[in-house]
Amino acid sequence: MEKFDHLLELPGPPQYQAYLKERLETLSVRENYALAAVLQRAPPRDTEEAVDCLNSLDACDICPAGSYEELGRLNLKSLKVPEEALLYVNLEQLGQMYEDGHPGLFIGNCYVIYPKQLTPPVRQENGAPMLWDGSWSVKLKLASTADPEGVWLRLPDYALDTDYGVGEIDLLLYELRVNDLNECTLLEARCILPEAGDLMQQYSSVTELVRDGDNLGYVLDEQGQGEPHWLEKFAAALEYEDCRTLKFALDIAQNLHCYEWVPRDGIKEFAADHLRSCGVPDELIQSGDIDLKAYAEDLLETSGYMEANDESGYLIRNAQEFVREYTAQQQTQEDMTMQ
């Protein structure tokens, strides 16, 4: 795998240099190919531009082709060429034609496709580059006999969303020269959710860990299909349940309907709704004669709501059934132990 230590020598504020160092330490195989291509296309002049390069990697696509001939052979899959005519196809020219429509760069045995449209770099409100990488769920460092030092896998893997179905896992297996994830040795594991606990202690199967990491990634990407305050509610539910494993976090994500959530900016309406349910006239509620904020805080406390640590809102468990899918076996074992 290519090293990018030269990026750490670029001029720029310490916080950018620290962010670059942290990101480069867990660069996945796919990100490694993409970054190598992005840097050759537009070498950064400072750490700010280097951060922009890292933030653009998700927009790159990768084909398993190290030459125009291989690229042309891949392109044949999308073209309706009669089988008897295949022997007469100039694969190299076909690969070059594909490059014309999909500009990119050959890196090793892969072809990195640049984004179809140049989009402005992701920026914070103050105009500085975004120093936060939140588009992953789990990162795993995996090794094999061919590469005992290991390489990183970044989840979720959206291989099926690419033109040729080549994603994070495919590239990692190729790099480690193995055919199956269970042929790999897990060296290190990180989860974007601190509440998921120590993944190294929770899983004996790499394949199972990858599957759960993928599922967490899909859940975080969907965020309840746009449900308001979904992420804040999920974080509060993890806190409420004292979550310590990835499987329990997945169960909580699938059972968020089992919790009532009152966002901080909605506590006055919470108090008003309660007063209406008690028959208090709406005229009095809206008059300003009742301190709705103070009343809401008292009502939430006496009703058993927990205030989230980040003060984003209040949460309580309701009476709906909590269905365990991921922790069902663990729960059964605990119930048998208690009998």
Coordinates of C-alpha atoms in Angstrom, one line a residue:
M1 CA 0.0 0.0 0.0
E2 CA 1.2 3.5 -0.8
K3 CA 2.3 5.8 2.0
F4 CA 1.3 9.4 2.2
D5 CA 3.5 10.7 4.9
H6 CA 4.6 13.6 2.7
L7 CA 1.1 15.1 3.4
L8 CA 2.1 15.6 7.0
E9 CA 5.0 17.9 5.9
L10 CA 2.7 20.3 4.2
P11 CA 2.3 23.8 5.8
G12 CA -0.8 24.5 7.8
P13 CA -2.4 24.8 11.3
P14 CA -1.7 22.1 13.8
Q15 CA -5.3 20.9 13.9
Y16 CA -5.2 20.1 10.2
Q17 CA -1.9 18.2 10.6
A18 CA -3.4 16.3 13.5
Y19 CA -6.5 15.4 11.5
L20 CA -4.4 14.3 8.5
K21 CA -2.3 12.0 10.7
E22 CA -5.4 10.4 12.3
R23 CA -7.2 9.8 8.9
L24 CA -4.1 8.4 7.2
E25 CA -3.5 5.9 10.0
T26 CA -6.8 4.1 9.2
L27 CA -6.9 4.7 5.4
S28 CA -8.7 1.7 3.8
V29 CA -7.5 -0.2 0.8
R30 CA -10.1 1.5 -1.4
E31 CA -9.3 4.9 0.1
N32 CA -5.6 4.3 -0.6
Y33 CA -6.3 3.7 -4.3
A34 CA -8.6 6.7 -4.5
L35 CA -6.2 9.1 -2.7
A36 CA -3.3 8.1 -4.8
A37 CA -5.3 9.1 -7.9
V38 CA -6.7 12.3 -6.4
L39 CA -3.2 13.5 -5.4
Q40 CA -1.8 12.9 -8.8
R41 CA -4.7 14.8 -10.4
A42 CA -4.2 17.9 -8.1
P43 CA -1.3 17.8 -5.6
P44 CA -2.3 19.8 -2.5
R45 CA -0.2 22.8 -1.6
D46 CA -1.1 22.9 2.1
T47 CA -2.9 20.9 4.7
E48 CA -6.2 22.6 4.0
E49 CA -6.1 21.3 0.4
A50 CA -5.0 17.9 1.7
V51 CA -8.0 17.6 3.9
D52 CA -10.2 18.5 0.9
C53 CA -8.6 15.6 -1.0
L54 CA -9.5 13.2 1.9
N55 CA -13.0 14.5 2.0
S56 CA -13.5 13.8 -1.7
L57 CA -12.6 10.1 -1.7
D58 CA -16.2 8.7 -1.3
A59 CA -17.0 10.3 -4.7
C60 CA -14.4 8.2 -6.6
D61 CA -15.3 4.9 -8.1
I62 CA -12.9 2.0 -8.7
C63 CA -12.7 -0.6 -11.4
P64 CA -10.5 -3.8 -11.1
A65 CA -8.5 -3.0 -14.2
G66 CA -4.8 -2.2 -14.5
S67 CA -4.7 -1.6 -18.2
Y68 CA -6.7 -0.3 -21.1
E69 CA -7.2 -3.9 -22.3
E70 CA -8.6 -4.9 -18.9
L71 CA -10.8 -1.8 -18.8
G72 CA -12.1 -2.6 -22.3
R73 CA -12.9 -6.1 -21.2
L74 CA -14.9 -4.8 -18.2
N75 CA -16.7 -2.3 -20.5
L76 CA -17.9 -5.2 -22.7
K77 CA -20.2 -6.3 -19.9
S78 CA -22.3 -3.2 -20.4
L79 CA -22.3 -3.4 -24.2
K80 CA -24.6 -5.8 -26.2
V81 CA -21.8 -7.3 -28.4
P82 CA -22.7 -10.7 -30.0
E83 CA -20.5 -13.5 -28.7
E84 CA -19.2 -14.3 -32.1
A85 CA -17.9 -10.8 -32.5
L86 CA -15.9 -10.6 -29.3
L87 CA -12.7 -12.0 -31.0
Y88 CA -12.7 -8.9 -33.3
V89 CA -13.1 -6.3 -30.6
N90 CA -10.1 -4.1 -30.0
L91 CA -10.1 -4.1 -26.2
E92 CA -7.4 -1.5 -25.8
Q93 CA -9.3 1.0 -27.9
L94 CA -12.5 0.1 -26.1
G95 CA -10.8 0.8 -22.8
Q96 CA -9.6 4.2 -24.1
M97 CA -13.1 5.0 -25.2
Y98 CA -14.3 4.2 -21.7
E99 CA -11.7 6.5 -20.2
D100 CA -13.0 9.3 -22.5
G101 CA -16.4 9.0 -20.9
H102 CA -15.1 8.2 -17.4
P103 CA -11.9 10.2 -16.8
G104 CA -9.6 8.6 -14.2
L105 CA -6.2 7.2 -13.5
F106 CA -4.6 3.7 -13.4
I107 CA -3.3 3.0 -9.9
G108 CA -1.6 -0.4 -9.6
N109 CA -4.1 -3.0 -10.8
C110 CA -7.1 -0.6 -10.5
Y111 CA -8.6 2.2 -12.5
V112 CA -9.8 5.1 -10.3
I113 CA -12.7 7.0 -11.8
Y114 CA -12.9 10.7 -10.8
P115 CA -16.3 12.2 -9.8
K116 CA -18.4 13.1 -12.8
Q117 CA -18.8 16.6 -11.6
L118 CA -16.5 18.7 -9.6
T119 CA -18.2 19.7 -6.4
P120 CA -17.1 22.5 -4.0
P121 CA -15.1 21.2 -1.0
V122 CA -17.0 20.4 2.1
R123 CA -16.7 23.4 4.5
Q124 CA -17.6 24.4 8.0
E125 CA -19.6 27.5 8.7
N126 CA -16.4 29.5 9.1
G127 CA -15.2 28.4 5.7
A128 CA -12.6 26.0 7.0
P129 CA -12.3 22.4 5.7
M130 CA -14.5 19.9 7.5
L131 CA -12.4 18.1 10.1
W132 CA -14.8 15.3 10.7
D133 CA -15.0 11.9 9.0
G134 CA -18.5 10.6 9.8
S135 CA -19.4 8.5 6.8
W136 CA -18.2 5.2 8.3
S137 CA -19.6 2.8 10.9
V138 CA -16.8 0.3 11.7
K139 CA -13.1 0.2 10.7
L140 CA -11.2 -3.1 10.9
K141 CA -7.5 -3.8 10.4
L142 CA -7.2 -7.3 8.9
A143 CA -4.1 -9.3 8.1
S144 CA -3.2 -12.5 6.3
T145 CA -0.2 -14.7 5.8
A146 CA 0.6 -12.8 2.7
D147 CA 0.4 -9.4 4.6
P148 CA 0.9 -10.0 8.3
E149 CA 1.1 -6.2 9.0
G150 CA -2.5 -5.9 7.8
V151 CA -4.6 -3.3 5.9
W152 CA -7.8 -1.4 6.9
L153 CA -11.4 -2.1 5.8
R154 CA -13.9 0.7 6.1
L155 CA -17.6 -0.1 6.5
P156 CA -20.3 0.1 5.2
D157 CA -19.3 -1.4 1.9
Y158 CA -21.6 -0.3 -1.0
A159 CA -20.0 -2.6 -3.6
L160 CA -23.4 -3.2 -5.3
D161 CA -23.8 0.5 -5.9
T162 CA -20.6 0.6 -8.1
D163 CA -20.5 0.0 -11.8
Y164 CA -18.7 -3.3 -11.5
G165 CA -19.7 -4.4 -7.9
V166 CA -16.2 -3.8 -6.6
G167 CA -16.0 -2.3 -3.1
E168 CA -14.1 -2.2 0.1
I169 CA -14.3 -5.9 0.8
D170 CA -13.3 -7.0 -2.7
L171 CA -10.3 -4.7 -2.7
L172 CA -9.2 -5.8 0.8
L173 CA -9.4 -9.5 -0.2
Y174 CA -7.3 -8.8 -3.3
E175 CA -4.7 -6.9 -1.3
L176 CA -4.5 -9.7 1.4
R177 CA -4.5 -12.4 -1.3
V178 CA -7.3 -14.4 0.3
N179 CA -10.7 -15.6 -0.9
D180 CA -12.8 -15.2 2.3
L181 CA -12.9 -12.8 5.2
N182 CA -12.6 -15.7 7.7
E183 CA -9.1 -16.3 6.3
C184 CA -8.1 -13.0 7.7
T185 CA -6.8 -12.2 11.2
L186 CA -8.4 -9.3 13.1
L187 CA -5.7 -6.9 14.4
E188 CA -7.7 -3.9 15.4
A189 CA -11.4 -2.7 15.4
R190 CA -12.9 0.7 15.8
C191 CA -16.6 1.8 15.8
I192 CA -17.9 5.2 15.3
L193 CA -20.2 4.6 18.3
P194 CA -18.3 4.6 21.6
E195 CA -21.3 2.8 23.1
A196 CA -20.6 -0.3 20.9
G197 CA -17.8 -1.3 23.3
D198 CA -14.7 -3.4 22.5
L199 CA -15.5 -5.2 19.2
M200 CA -12.4 -7.4 19.6
Q201 CA -13.9 -9.0 22.6
Q202 CA -17.4 -9.4 21.1
Y203 CA -16.7 -11.3 17.9
S204 CA -14.9 -14.5 17.0
S205 CA -16.0 -14.4 13.4
V206 CA -14.7 -11.6 11.1
T207 CA -17.5 -12.2 8.7
E208 CA -20.1 -11.7 11.4
L209 CA -18.4 -8.5 12.6
V210 CA -18.3 -7.2 9.0
R211 CA -22.0 -8.0 8.5
D212 CA -23.0 -6.1 11.7
G213 CA -20.7 -3.3 10.9
D214 CA -22.3 -3.0 7.4
N215 CA -25.8 -3.0 9.0
L216 CA -24.8 -0.3 11.4
G217 CA -23.6 1.8 8.5
Y218 CA -26.8 1.3 6.6
V219 CA -28.8 2.4 9.7
L220 CA -26.7 5.5 10.2
D221 CA -27.0 6.5 6.6
E222 CA -30.8 6.0 6.5
Q223 CA -31.4 7.8 9.8
G224 CA -35.0 6.6 10.0
Q225 CA -35.6 7.6 6.4
G226 CA -35.4 11.3 7.4
E227 CA -37.2 11.1 10.7
P228 CA -36.7 14.4 12.5
H229 CA -34.2 14.2 15.4
W230 CA -33.4 10.6 14.6
L231 CA -29.7 10.8 15.4
E232 CA -30.3 12.6 18.7
K233 CA -33.0 10.1 19.7
F234 CA -30.7 7.1 18.8
A235 CA -27.8 8.6 20.8
A236 CA -30.1 9.2 23.8
A237 CA -31.5 5.6 23.6
L238 CA -28.0 4.2 23.6
E239 CA -27.3 6.2 26.8
Y240 CA -30.6 5.3 28.4
E241 CA -30.0 1.5 27.9
D242 CA -26.4 1.8 28.9
C243 CA -25.4 0.1 25.6
R244 CA -22.0 -1.7 25.6
T245 CA -22.1 -3.9 22.5
L246 CA -22.6 -3.4 18.7
K247 CA -25.4 -6.0 18.6
F248 CA -27.4 -4.2 21.3
A249 CA -26.8 -0.9 19.4
L250 CA -28.3 -2.5 16.3
D251 CA -31.3 -3.7 18.3
I252 CA -31.9 -0.3 19.8
A253 CA -31.7 1.3 16.3
Q254 CA -34.5 -1.1 15.1
N255 CA -36.7 -0.4 18.2
L256 CA -36.6 3.4 18.4
H257 CA -40.4 3.3 18.3
C258 CA -40.1 2.0 21.9
Y259 CA -39.0 5.4 23.1
E260 CA -40.6 8.7 23.5
W261 CA -38.4 11.6 22.6
V262 CA -38.9 15.3 23.5
P263 CA -36.3 17.6 21.8
R264 CA -35.1 20.5 23.9
D265 CA -36.6 23.0 21.5
G266 CA -40.0 21.2 21.9
I267 CA -40.4 21.1 25.7
K268 CA -42.9 24.0 25.7
E269 CA -45.1 22.2 23.2
F270 CA -44.8 19.1 25.4
A271 CA -46.1 21.0 28.4
A272 CA -48.8 22.6 26.3
D273 CA -50.0 19.2 25.0
H274 CA -50.2 17.9 28.5
L275 CA -52.2 20.9 29.7
R276 CA -54.6 20.4 26.8
S277 CA -55.0 16.7 27.7
C278 CA -56.0 17.9 31.2
G279 CA -58.7 20.2 29.7
V280 CA -56.9 23.5 30.2
P281 CA -58.2 26.1 27.7
D282 CA -55.9 26.8 24.9
E283 CA -56.4 30.6 25.5
L284 CA -54.8 30.2 28.9
I285 CA -52.0 28.0 27.6
Q286 CA -51.1 30.6 24.9
S287 CA -51.6 33.6 27.2
G288 CA -48.1 33.6 28.6
D289 CA -49.4 33.4 32.2
I290 CA -48.0 29.9 32.5
D291 CA -44.2 29.3 32.5
L292 CA -44.3 26.4 30.0
K293 CA -40.6 25.9 30.1
A294 CA -40.3 25.5 33.9
Y295 CA -43.5 23.4 34.0
A296 CA -42.2 21.1 31.2
E297 CA -38.9 20.5 33.0
D298 CA -40.7 19.6 36.2
L299 CA -43.2 17.4 34.2
L300 CA -40.4 15.6 32.4
E301 CA -38.6 14.9 35.6
T302 CA -41.6 13.6 37.5
S303 CA -42.6 11.5 34.5
G304 CA -39.3 9.7 34.5
Y305 CA -37.7 11.1 31.4
M306 CA -33.9 11.1 31.1
E307 CA -32.1 14.2 29.9
A308 CA -29.5 13.3 27.3
N309 CA -25.9 14.0 28.2
D310 CA -25.6 16.4 25.2
E311 CA -28.7 18.2 26.5
S312 CA -30.4 17.8 23.1
G313 CA -33.6 16.5 24.6
Y314 CA -35.4 14.0 26.9
L315 CA -36.2 10.3 26.5
I316 CA -38.2 7.6 28.2
R317 CA -39.1 4.0 27.3
N318 CA -42.7 3.4 26.4
A319 CA -44.8 0.2 26.7
Q320 CA -44.3 -1.1 23.1
E321 CA -42.6 -4.4 22.8
F322 CA -38.8 -4.3 22.3
V323 CA -38.0 -7.0 19.7
R324 CA -34.5 -8.5 19.9
E325 CA -33.0 -9.7 16.7
Y326 CA -29.3 -9.3 17.2
T327 CA -29.1 -10.0 20.9
A328 CA -31.8 -12.7 21.0
Q329 CA -29.4 -15.5 21.6
Q330 CA -27.6 -13.6 24.3
Q331 CA -30.8 -12.7 26.0
T332 CA -31.9 -16.4 26.0
Q333 CA -28.6 -17.4 27.6
E334 CA -29.0 -14.7 30.3
D335 CA -32.6 -15.9 31.0
M336 CA -31.5 -19.5 31.4
T337 CA -28.7 -18.4 33.8
M338 CA -31.2 -16.6 36.0
Q339 CA -33.6 -19.7 36.2

